[in-house]
Short mmCIF file of C-alpha atoms in Angstrom, two decimals:
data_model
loop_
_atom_site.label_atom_id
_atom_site.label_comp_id
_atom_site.label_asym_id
_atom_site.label_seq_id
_atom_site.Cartn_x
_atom_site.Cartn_y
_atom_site.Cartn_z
CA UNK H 1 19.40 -24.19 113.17
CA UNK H 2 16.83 -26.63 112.29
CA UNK H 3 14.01 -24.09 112.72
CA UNK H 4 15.81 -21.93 109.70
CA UNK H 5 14.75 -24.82 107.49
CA UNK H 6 11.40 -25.66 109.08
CA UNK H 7 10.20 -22.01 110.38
CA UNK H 8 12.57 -19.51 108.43
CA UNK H 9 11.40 -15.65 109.53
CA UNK H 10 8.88 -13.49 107.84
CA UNK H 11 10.21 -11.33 105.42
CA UNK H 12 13.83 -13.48 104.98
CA UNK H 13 15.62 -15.25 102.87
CA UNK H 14 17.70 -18.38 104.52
CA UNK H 15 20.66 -19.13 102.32
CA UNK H 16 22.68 -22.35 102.66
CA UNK H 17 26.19 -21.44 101.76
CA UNK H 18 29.46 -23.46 101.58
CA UNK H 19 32.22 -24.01 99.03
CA UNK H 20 33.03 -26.84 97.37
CA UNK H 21 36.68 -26.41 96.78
CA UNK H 22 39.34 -28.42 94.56
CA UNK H 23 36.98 -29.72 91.81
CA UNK H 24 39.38 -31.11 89.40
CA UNK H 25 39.39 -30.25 85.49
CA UNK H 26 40.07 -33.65 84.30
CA UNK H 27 40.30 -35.13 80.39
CA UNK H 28 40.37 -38.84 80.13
CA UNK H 29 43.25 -40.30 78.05
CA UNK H 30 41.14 -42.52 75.70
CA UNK H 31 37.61 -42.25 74.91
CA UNK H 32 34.93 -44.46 77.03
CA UNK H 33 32.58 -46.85 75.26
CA UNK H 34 29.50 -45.41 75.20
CA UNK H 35 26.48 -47.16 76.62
CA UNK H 36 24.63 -49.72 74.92
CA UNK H 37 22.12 -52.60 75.82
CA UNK H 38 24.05 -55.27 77.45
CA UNK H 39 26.75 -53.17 78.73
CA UNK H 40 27.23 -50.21 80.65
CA UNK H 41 29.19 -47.03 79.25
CA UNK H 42 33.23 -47.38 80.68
CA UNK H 43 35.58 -44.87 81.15
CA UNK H 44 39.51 -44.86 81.68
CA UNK H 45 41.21 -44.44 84.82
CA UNK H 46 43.92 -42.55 83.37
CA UNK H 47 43.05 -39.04 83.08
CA UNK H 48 45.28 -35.86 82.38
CA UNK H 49 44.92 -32.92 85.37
CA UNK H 50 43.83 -29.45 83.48
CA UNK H 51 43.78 -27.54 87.42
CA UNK H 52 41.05 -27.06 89.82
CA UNK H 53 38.41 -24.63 90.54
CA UNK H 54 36.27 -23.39 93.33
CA UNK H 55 32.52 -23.25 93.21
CA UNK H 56 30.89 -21.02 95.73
CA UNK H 57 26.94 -21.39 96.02
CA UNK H 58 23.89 -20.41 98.09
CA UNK H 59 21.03 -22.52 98.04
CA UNK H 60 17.87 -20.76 99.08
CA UNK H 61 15.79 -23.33 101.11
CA UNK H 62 12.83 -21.73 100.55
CA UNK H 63 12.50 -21.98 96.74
CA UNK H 64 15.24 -24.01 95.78
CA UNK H 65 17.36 -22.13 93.61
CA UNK H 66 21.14 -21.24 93.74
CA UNK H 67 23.96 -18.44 93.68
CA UNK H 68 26.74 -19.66 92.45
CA UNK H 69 30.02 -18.54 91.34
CA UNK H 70 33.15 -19.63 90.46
CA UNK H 71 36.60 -18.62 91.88
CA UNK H 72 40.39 -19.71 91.71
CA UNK H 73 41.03 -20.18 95.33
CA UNK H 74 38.60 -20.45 98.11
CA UNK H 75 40.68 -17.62 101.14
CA UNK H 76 38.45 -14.81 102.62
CA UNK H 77 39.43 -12.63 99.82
CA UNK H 78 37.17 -14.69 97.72
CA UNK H 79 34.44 -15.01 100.39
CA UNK H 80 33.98 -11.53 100.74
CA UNK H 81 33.34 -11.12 96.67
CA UNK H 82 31.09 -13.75 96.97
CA UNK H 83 28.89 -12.08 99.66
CA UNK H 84 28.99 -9.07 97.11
CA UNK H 85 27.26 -11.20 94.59
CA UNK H 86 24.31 -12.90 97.52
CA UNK H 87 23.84 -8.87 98.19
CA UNK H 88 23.78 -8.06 94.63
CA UNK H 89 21.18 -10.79 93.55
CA UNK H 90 19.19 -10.60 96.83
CA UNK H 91 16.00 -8.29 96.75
CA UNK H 92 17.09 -5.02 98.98
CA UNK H 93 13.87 -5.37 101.02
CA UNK H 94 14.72 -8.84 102.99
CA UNK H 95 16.60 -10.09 105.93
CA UNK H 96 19.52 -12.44 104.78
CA UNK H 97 20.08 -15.59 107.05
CA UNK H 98 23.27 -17.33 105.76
CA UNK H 99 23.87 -21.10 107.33
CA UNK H 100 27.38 -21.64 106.59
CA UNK H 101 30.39 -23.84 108.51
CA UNK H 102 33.16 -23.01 110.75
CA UNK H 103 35.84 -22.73 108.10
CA UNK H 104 38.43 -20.13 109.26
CA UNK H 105 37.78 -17.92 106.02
CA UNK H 106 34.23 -17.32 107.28
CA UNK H 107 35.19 -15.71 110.21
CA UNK H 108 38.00 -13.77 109.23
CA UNK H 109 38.12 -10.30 110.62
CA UNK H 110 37.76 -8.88 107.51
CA UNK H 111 34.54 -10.51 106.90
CA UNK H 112 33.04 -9.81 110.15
CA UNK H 113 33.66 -6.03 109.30
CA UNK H 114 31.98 -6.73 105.82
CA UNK H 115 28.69 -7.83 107.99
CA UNK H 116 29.35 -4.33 110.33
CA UNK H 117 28.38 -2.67 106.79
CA UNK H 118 25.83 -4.89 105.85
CA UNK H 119 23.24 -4.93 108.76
CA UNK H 120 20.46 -7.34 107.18
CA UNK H 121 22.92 -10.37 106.67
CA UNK H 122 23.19 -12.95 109.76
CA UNK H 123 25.26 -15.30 110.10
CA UNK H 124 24.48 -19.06 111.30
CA UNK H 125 27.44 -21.14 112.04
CA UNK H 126 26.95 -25.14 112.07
CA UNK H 127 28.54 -27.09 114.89
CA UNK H 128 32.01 -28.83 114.05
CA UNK H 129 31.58 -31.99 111.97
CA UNK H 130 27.97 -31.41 111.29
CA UNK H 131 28.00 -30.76 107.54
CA UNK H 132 24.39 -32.94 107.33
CA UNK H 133 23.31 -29.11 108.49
CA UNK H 134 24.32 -27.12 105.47
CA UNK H 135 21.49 -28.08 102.47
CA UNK H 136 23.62 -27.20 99.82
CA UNK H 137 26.31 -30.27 100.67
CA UNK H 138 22.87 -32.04 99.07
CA UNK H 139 23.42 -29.13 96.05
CA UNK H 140 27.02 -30.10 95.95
CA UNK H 141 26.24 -33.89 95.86
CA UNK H 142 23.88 -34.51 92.84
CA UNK H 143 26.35 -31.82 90.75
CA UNK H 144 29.51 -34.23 91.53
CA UNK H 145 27.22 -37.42 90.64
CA UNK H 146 24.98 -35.94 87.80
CA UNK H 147 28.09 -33.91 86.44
CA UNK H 148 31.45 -33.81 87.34
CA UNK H 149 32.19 -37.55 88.14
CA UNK H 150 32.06 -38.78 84.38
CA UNK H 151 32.65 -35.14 82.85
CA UNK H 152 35.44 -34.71 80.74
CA UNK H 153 36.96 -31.15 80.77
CA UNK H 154 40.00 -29.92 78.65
CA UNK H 155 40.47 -27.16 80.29
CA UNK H 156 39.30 -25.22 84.15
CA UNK H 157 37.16 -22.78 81.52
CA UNK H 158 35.38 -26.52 80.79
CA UNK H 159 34.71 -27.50 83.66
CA UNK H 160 33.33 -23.57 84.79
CA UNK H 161 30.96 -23.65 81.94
CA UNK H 162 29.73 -27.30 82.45
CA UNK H 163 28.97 -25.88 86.79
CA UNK H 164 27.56 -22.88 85.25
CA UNK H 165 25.20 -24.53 83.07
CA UNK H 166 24.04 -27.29 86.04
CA UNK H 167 23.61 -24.29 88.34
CA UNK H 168 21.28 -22.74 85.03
CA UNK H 169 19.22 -25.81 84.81
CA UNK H 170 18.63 -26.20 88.78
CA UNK H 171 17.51 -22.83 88.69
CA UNK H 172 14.95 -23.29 85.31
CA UNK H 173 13.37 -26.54 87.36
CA UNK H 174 14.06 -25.70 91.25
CA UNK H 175 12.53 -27.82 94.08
CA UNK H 176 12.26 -25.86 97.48
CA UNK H 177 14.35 -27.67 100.52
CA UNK H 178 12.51 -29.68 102.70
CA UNK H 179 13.45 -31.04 105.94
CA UNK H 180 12.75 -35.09 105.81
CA UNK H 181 14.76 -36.24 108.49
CA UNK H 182 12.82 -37.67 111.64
CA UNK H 183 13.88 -35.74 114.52
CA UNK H 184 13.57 -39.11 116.88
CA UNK H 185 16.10 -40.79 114.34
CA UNK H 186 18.44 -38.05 114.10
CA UNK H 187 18.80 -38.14 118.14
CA UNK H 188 18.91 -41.81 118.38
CA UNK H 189 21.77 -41.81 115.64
CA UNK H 190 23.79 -39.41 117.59
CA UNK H 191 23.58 -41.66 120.86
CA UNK H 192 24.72 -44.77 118.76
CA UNK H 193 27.55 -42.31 117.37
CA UNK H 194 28.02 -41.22 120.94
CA UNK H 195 28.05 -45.29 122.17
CA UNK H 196 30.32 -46.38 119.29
CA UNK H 197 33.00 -43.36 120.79
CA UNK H 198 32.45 -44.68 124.19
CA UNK H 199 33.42 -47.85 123.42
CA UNK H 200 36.88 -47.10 121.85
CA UNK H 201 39.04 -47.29 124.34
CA UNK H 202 41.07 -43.73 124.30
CA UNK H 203 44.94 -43.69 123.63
CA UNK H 204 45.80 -43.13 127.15
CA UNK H 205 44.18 -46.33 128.68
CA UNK H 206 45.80 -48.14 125.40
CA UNK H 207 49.40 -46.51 126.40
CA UNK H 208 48.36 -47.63 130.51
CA UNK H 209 47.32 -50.97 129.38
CA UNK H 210 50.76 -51.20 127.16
CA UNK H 211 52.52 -50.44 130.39
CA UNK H 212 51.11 -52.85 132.54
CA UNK H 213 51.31 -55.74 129.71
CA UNK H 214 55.28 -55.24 130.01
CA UNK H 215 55.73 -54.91 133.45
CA UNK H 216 56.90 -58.39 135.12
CA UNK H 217 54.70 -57.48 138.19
CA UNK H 218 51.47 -57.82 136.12
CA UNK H 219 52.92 -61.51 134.79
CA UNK H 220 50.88 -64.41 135.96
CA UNK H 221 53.05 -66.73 137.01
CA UNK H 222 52.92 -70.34 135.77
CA UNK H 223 52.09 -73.15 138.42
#
């Protein structure tokens, strides 16, 4: 997976695809105070709910800009028109390698016959609970902090125009993806994870050690 980022074929385009689903059109009850020296800007915590929306996107790690588009509900049906849009946008003339997550919708029959009919498109699954994998999760990231978390959207067309014009202005300045992590640190972090799992003990040796805690056999017996 790593070598996608590092080594990506000749003649291919890797695309980092995920979607970030449930992004909430929310207006603020009262106006914040803006920002001014001495004081940071404030917002309220009440906030009126407007509905959601999903973004789709695919980041292309070699130059940095994204697909994105966005959709009601995030089921295969909605996958599959989404491919139609990487296909669409894609030159005609390169390999597509798509990095993308487990999620059931990925894998649905239906889209595995829409990659029977579209021979230049692989796919690239991630391992469970390995999201760090999929670049755009970084994509997703600096739009909720740069955009959505102090946005204020009347309405779900809002907050679709305000996604639509981040995506615009990441692809008028893109930055290509590139692959900072140490390798050393990235193994030694799993073996801590890996240690800190160890050490927990698991919920049958809990439930044994319950047992023997109220068994009268297992009493010590006062002298």
């Amino acid at each position: 997976m790593v070598g996608l980022y590092v080594d990506p074929p000749a003649h291919a385009i890797v695309l980092s695809v995920d979607e970030k689903s449930q992004i909430q059109a929310l207006d603020r009850t009262q106006p914040g105070l803006p920002l001014k020296k001495g004081r940071l800007g404030t917002m309220t915590h009440d906030y009126k709910r407007h509905g959601t929306n999903t973004l789709f996107a695919a980041l292309n790690v070699l130059d940095g800009t994204v697909i994105g588009r966005n959709m009601q509900r995030h089921r295969h049906q909605e996958f599959i028109r989404f491919l139609n849009t990487i296909e669409a946008q894609v030159p005609v003339d390169k390999a597509v390698h798509v990095i993308l997550d487990n999620y059931a919708a990925h894998k649905h029959s239906k889209v595995r016959a829409w990659l029977d009919h579209h021979k230049r498109f692989t796919f690239h699954f991630i391992p469970t609970s390995c999201s760090w994998l999929n670049a755009v999760e970084g994509f997703f990231a600096k739009l909720t902090r740069q955009r959505l978390k102090r946005g204020v959207f009347r309405s779900v067309v809002d907050l679709q125009e305000a996604i639509n014009r981040y995506v615009a202005e990441t692809n008028a300045r893109p930055k290509p993806f590139t692959w900072t992590a140490d390798p050393d640190e990235i193994i030694a972090a799993v073996r801590r994870g890996h240690q800190a799992l160890d050490s927990i003990p698991s919920a049958s040796r809990r439930a044994r050690r319950r047992r023997r805690d109220c068994n009268p056999a297992h009493w010590a017996c006062a002298s």
